Short mmCIF file of C-alpha atoms (C1' of nucleotides) in Angstrom, two decimals:
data_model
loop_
_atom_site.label_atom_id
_atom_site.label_comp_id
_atom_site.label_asym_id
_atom_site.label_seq_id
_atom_site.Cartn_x
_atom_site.Cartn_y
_atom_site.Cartn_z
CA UNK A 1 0.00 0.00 0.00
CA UNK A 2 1.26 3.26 -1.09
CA UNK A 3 0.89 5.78 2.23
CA UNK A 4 1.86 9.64 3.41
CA UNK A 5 2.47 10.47 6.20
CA UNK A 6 -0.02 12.43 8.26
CA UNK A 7 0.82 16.20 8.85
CA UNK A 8 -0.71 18.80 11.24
CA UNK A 9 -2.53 20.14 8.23
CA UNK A 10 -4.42 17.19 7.88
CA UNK A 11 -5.35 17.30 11.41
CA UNK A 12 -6.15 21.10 11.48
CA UNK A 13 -9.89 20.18 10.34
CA UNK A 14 -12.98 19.29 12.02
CA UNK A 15 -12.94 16.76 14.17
CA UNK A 16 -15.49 14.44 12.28
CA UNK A 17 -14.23 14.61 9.15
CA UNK A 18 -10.44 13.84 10.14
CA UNK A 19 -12.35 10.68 11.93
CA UNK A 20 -14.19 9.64 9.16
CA UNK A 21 -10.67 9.80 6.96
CA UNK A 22 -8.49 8.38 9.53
CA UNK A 23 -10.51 5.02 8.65
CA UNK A 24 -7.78 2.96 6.69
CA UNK A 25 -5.39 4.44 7.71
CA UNK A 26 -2.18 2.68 9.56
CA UNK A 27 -1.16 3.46 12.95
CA UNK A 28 2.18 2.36 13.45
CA UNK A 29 4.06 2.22 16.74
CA UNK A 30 8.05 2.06 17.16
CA UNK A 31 8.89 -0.25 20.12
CA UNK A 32 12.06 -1.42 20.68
CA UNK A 33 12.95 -2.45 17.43
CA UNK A 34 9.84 -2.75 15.92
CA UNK A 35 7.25 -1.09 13.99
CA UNK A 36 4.02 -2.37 15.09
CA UNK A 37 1.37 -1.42 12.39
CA UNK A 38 -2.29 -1.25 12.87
CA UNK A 39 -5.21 -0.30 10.39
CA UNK A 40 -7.61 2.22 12.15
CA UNK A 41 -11.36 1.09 11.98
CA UNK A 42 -13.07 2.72 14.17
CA UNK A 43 -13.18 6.41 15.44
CA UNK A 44 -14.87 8.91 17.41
CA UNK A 45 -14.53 12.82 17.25
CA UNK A 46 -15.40 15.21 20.21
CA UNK A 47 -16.20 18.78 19.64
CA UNK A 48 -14.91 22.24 20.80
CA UNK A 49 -18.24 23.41 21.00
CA UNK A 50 -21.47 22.22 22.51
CA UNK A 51 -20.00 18.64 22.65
CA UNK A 52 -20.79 17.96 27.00
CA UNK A 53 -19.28 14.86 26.47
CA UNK A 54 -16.06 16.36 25.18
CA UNK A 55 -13.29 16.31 27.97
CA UNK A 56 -12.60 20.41 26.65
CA UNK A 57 -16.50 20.97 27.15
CA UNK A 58 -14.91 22.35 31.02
CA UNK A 59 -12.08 24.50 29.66
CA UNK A 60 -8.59 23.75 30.04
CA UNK A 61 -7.63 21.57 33.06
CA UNK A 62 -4.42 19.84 34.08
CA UNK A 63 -5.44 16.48 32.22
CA UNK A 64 -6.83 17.68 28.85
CA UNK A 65 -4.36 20.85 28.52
CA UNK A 66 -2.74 18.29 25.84
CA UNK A 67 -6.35 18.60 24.24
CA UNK A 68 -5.39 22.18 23.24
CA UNK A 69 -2.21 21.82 21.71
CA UNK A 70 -1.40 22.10 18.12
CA UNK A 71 -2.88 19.51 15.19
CA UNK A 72 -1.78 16.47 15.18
CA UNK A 73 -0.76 16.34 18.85
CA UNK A 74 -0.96 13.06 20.98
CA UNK A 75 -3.71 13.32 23.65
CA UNK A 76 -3.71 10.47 25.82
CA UNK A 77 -6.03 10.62 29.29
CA UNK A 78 -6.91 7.86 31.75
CA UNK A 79 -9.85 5.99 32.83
CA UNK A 80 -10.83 3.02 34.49
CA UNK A 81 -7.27 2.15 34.79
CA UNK A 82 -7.04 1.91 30.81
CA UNK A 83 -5.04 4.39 28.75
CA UNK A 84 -6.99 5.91 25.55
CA UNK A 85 -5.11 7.32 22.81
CA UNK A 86 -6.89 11.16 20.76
CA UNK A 87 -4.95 13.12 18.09
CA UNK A 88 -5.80 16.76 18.42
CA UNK A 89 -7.42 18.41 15.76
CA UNK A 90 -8.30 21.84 14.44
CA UNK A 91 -5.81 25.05 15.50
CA UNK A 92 -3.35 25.40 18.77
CA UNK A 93 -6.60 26.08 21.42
CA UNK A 94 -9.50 25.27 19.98
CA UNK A 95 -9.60 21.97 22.04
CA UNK A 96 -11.29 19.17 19.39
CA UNK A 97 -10.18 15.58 19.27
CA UNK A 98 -10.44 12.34 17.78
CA UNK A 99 -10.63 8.51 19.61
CA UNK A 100 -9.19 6.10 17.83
CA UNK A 101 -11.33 3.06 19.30
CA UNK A 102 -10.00 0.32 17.74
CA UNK A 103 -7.42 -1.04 15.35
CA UNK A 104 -6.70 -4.40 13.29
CA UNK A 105 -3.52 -5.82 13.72
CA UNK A 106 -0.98 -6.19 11.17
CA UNK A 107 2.01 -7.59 12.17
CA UNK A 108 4.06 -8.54 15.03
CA UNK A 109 1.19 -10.48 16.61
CA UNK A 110 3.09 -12.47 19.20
CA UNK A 111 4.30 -9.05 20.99
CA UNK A 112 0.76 -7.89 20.72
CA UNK A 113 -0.24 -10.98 22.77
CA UNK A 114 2.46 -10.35 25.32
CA UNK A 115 1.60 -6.73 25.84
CA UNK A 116 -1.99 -7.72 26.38
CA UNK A 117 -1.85 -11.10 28.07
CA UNK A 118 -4.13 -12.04 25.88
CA UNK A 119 -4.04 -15.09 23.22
CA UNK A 120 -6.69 -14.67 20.79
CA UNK A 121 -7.07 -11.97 18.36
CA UNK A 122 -10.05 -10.08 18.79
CA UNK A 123 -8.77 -9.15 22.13
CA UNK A 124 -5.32 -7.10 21.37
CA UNK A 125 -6.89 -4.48 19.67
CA UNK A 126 -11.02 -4.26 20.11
CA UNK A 127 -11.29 -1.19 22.19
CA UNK A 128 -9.10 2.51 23.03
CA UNK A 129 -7.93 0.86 26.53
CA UNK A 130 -6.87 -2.40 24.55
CA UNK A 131 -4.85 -1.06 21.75
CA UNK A 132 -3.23 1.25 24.20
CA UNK A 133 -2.27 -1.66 26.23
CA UNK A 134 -0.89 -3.78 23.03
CA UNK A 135 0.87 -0.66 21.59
CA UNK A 136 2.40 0.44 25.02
CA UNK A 137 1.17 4.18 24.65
CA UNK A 138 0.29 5.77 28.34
CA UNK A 139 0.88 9.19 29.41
CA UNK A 140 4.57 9.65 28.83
CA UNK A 141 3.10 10.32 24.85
CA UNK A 142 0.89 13.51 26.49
CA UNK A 143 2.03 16.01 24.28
CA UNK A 144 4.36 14.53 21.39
CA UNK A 145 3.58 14.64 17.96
CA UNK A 146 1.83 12.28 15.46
CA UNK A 147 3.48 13.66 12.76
CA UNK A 148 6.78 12.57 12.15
CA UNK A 149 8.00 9.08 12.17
CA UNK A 150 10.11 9.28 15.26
CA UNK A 151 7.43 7.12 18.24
CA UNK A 152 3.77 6.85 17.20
CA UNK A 153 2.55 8.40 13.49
CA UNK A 154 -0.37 7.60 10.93
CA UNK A 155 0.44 6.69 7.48
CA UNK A 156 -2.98 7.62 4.99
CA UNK A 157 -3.55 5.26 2.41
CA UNK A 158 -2.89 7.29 -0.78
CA UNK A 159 -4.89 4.35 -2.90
CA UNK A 160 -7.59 1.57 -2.04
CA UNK A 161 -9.30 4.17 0.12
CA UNK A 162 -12.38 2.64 1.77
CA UNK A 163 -15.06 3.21 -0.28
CA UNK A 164 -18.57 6.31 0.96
CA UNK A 165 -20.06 2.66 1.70
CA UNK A 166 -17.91 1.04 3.78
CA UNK A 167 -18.31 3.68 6.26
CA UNK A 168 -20.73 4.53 8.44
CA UNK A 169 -21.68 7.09 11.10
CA UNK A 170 -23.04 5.76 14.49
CA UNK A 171 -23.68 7.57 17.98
CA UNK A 172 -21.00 7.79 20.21
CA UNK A 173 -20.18 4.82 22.88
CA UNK A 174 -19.85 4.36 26.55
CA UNK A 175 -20.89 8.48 26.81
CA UNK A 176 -23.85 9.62 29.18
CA UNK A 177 -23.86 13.00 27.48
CA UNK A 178 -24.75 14.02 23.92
CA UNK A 179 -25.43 10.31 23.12
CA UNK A 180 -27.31 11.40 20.36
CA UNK A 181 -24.73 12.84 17.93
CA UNK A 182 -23.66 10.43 15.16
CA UNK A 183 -19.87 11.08 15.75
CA UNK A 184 -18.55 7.62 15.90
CA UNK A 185 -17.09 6.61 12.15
CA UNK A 186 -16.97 3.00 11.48
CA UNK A 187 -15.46 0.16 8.74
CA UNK A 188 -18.88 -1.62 8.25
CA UNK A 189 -18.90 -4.93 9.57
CA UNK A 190 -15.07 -4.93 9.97
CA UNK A 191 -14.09 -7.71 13.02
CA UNK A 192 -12.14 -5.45 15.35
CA UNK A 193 -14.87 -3.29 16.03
CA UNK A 194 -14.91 -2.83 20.05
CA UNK A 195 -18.91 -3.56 19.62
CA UNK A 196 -20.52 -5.51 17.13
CA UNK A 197 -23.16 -3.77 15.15
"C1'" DC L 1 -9.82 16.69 53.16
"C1'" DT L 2 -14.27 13.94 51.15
"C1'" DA L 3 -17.52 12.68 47.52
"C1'" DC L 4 -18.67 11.74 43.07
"C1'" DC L 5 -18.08 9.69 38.61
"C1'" DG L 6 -16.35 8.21 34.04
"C1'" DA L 7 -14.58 8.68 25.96
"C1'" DT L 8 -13.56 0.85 29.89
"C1'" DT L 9 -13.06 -3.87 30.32
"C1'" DG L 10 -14.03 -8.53 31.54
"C1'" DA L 11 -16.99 -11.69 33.67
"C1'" DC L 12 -21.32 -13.30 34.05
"C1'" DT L 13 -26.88 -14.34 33.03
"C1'" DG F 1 -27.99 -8.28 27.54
"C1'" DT F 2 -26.15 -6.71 32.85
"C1'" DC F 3 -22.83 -5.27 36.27
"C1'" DA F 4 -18.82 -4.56 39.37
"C1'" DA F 5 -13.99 -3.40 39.77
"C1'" DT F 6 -11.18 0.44 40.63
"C1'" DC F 7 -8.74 5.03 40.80
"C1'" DG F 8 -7.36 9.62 39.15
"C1'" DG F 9 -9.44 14.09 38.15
"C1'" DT F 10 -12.43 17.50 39.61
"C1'" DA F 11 -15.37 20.18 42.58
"C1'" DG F 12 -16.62 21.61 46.83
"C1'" DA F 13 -16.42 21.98 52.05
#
DNA sequence: CTACCGATTGACT
DNA sequence: GTCAATCGGTAGA
């Protein structure tokens, strides 16, 4: 697959449309002497404005002041003793985000099982805590960038794009506020979704 | 200091 | 489908 790498001016766009194209894309973590590669299938983007469920919906704090930074920072915040990974979008303190929810695996399975403790598949990767977990990003990344190729980047497919169909737009998950909004960006009936349809 | 609660996961019915 | 574990961040006394 022919990729670029993602820059901050990719990033410096709404929220739900850098979710909806981050689908397909890889996210590829150097560890060690790896490069562990994962292809991004499901998303979720959170809002500057009138978004209660966004973590910036309370202004700047000491967790989420990573949340303001410039496109195409790393965001990472804790919950539930799980580590979930956002790349900032729009300009330097507007305060929008995207999840990434859940990745497929690519390669280097066996250290993927390691990191998780887990043996089969479907549980390295299903969900923000789990591919945190089988990536070994935590809060040491707060603040770096996504867009070189030095720790954690994106590489955008440049051809075999999913196709308007293949994605859909669903509510958010696990959110009590603003449940409503369809800003959760999906590969249709991919099998590392954290939910099933 | 205390109290509340969540962008989750894993186990269980 | 339901539900508890578990703890850091935040607000408030």
């Amino acid at each position: 697959m022919t990729c670029k790498l993602a820059t901050p001016d990719f990033f410096n766009r709404n929220p739900a449309e850098v979710a909806r194209e981050l689908l397909g894309a890889k996210l590829i973590r150097r560890w060690h002497d790896l490069e562990i590669e994962g292809r991004i299938v499901e998303t979720e983007a959170y809002l500057s404005q009138n978004d209660p469920a966004s973590h910036s919906f309370i202004g700047t704090r000491p967790r989420n002041r990573w949340m303001f930074g410039p496109p195409g920072t790393l965001y990472v915040y804790t919950i539930h003793r799980r580590f979930c990974l956002n790349a900032v979008t729009e300009a330097t303190g507007i305060g929008s985000a995207v999840l990434i929810r859940a990745v497929e695996p690519l390669n280097h399975f066996e250290t993927l099982k390691q990191n998780r403790q887990r043996e089969k598949i479907h549980e390295l990767t299903t969900g923000p805590g789990k591919l945190c977990e089988a990536l070994q990003i935590n809060l040491s990344h707060n603040g770096t960038s996504l867009c070189d190729r030095t720790d954690l980047w994106i590489e955008l497919p440049i051809s075999a794009l999913p196709t308007i169909d293949e994605i859909v737009a669903t509510p958010r998950v696990g959110i009590s506020k603003a449940k409503e909004l369809p800003l959760r960006f999906i590969l249709k009936g991919n099998s590392f979704l954290s939910r099933k349809s």
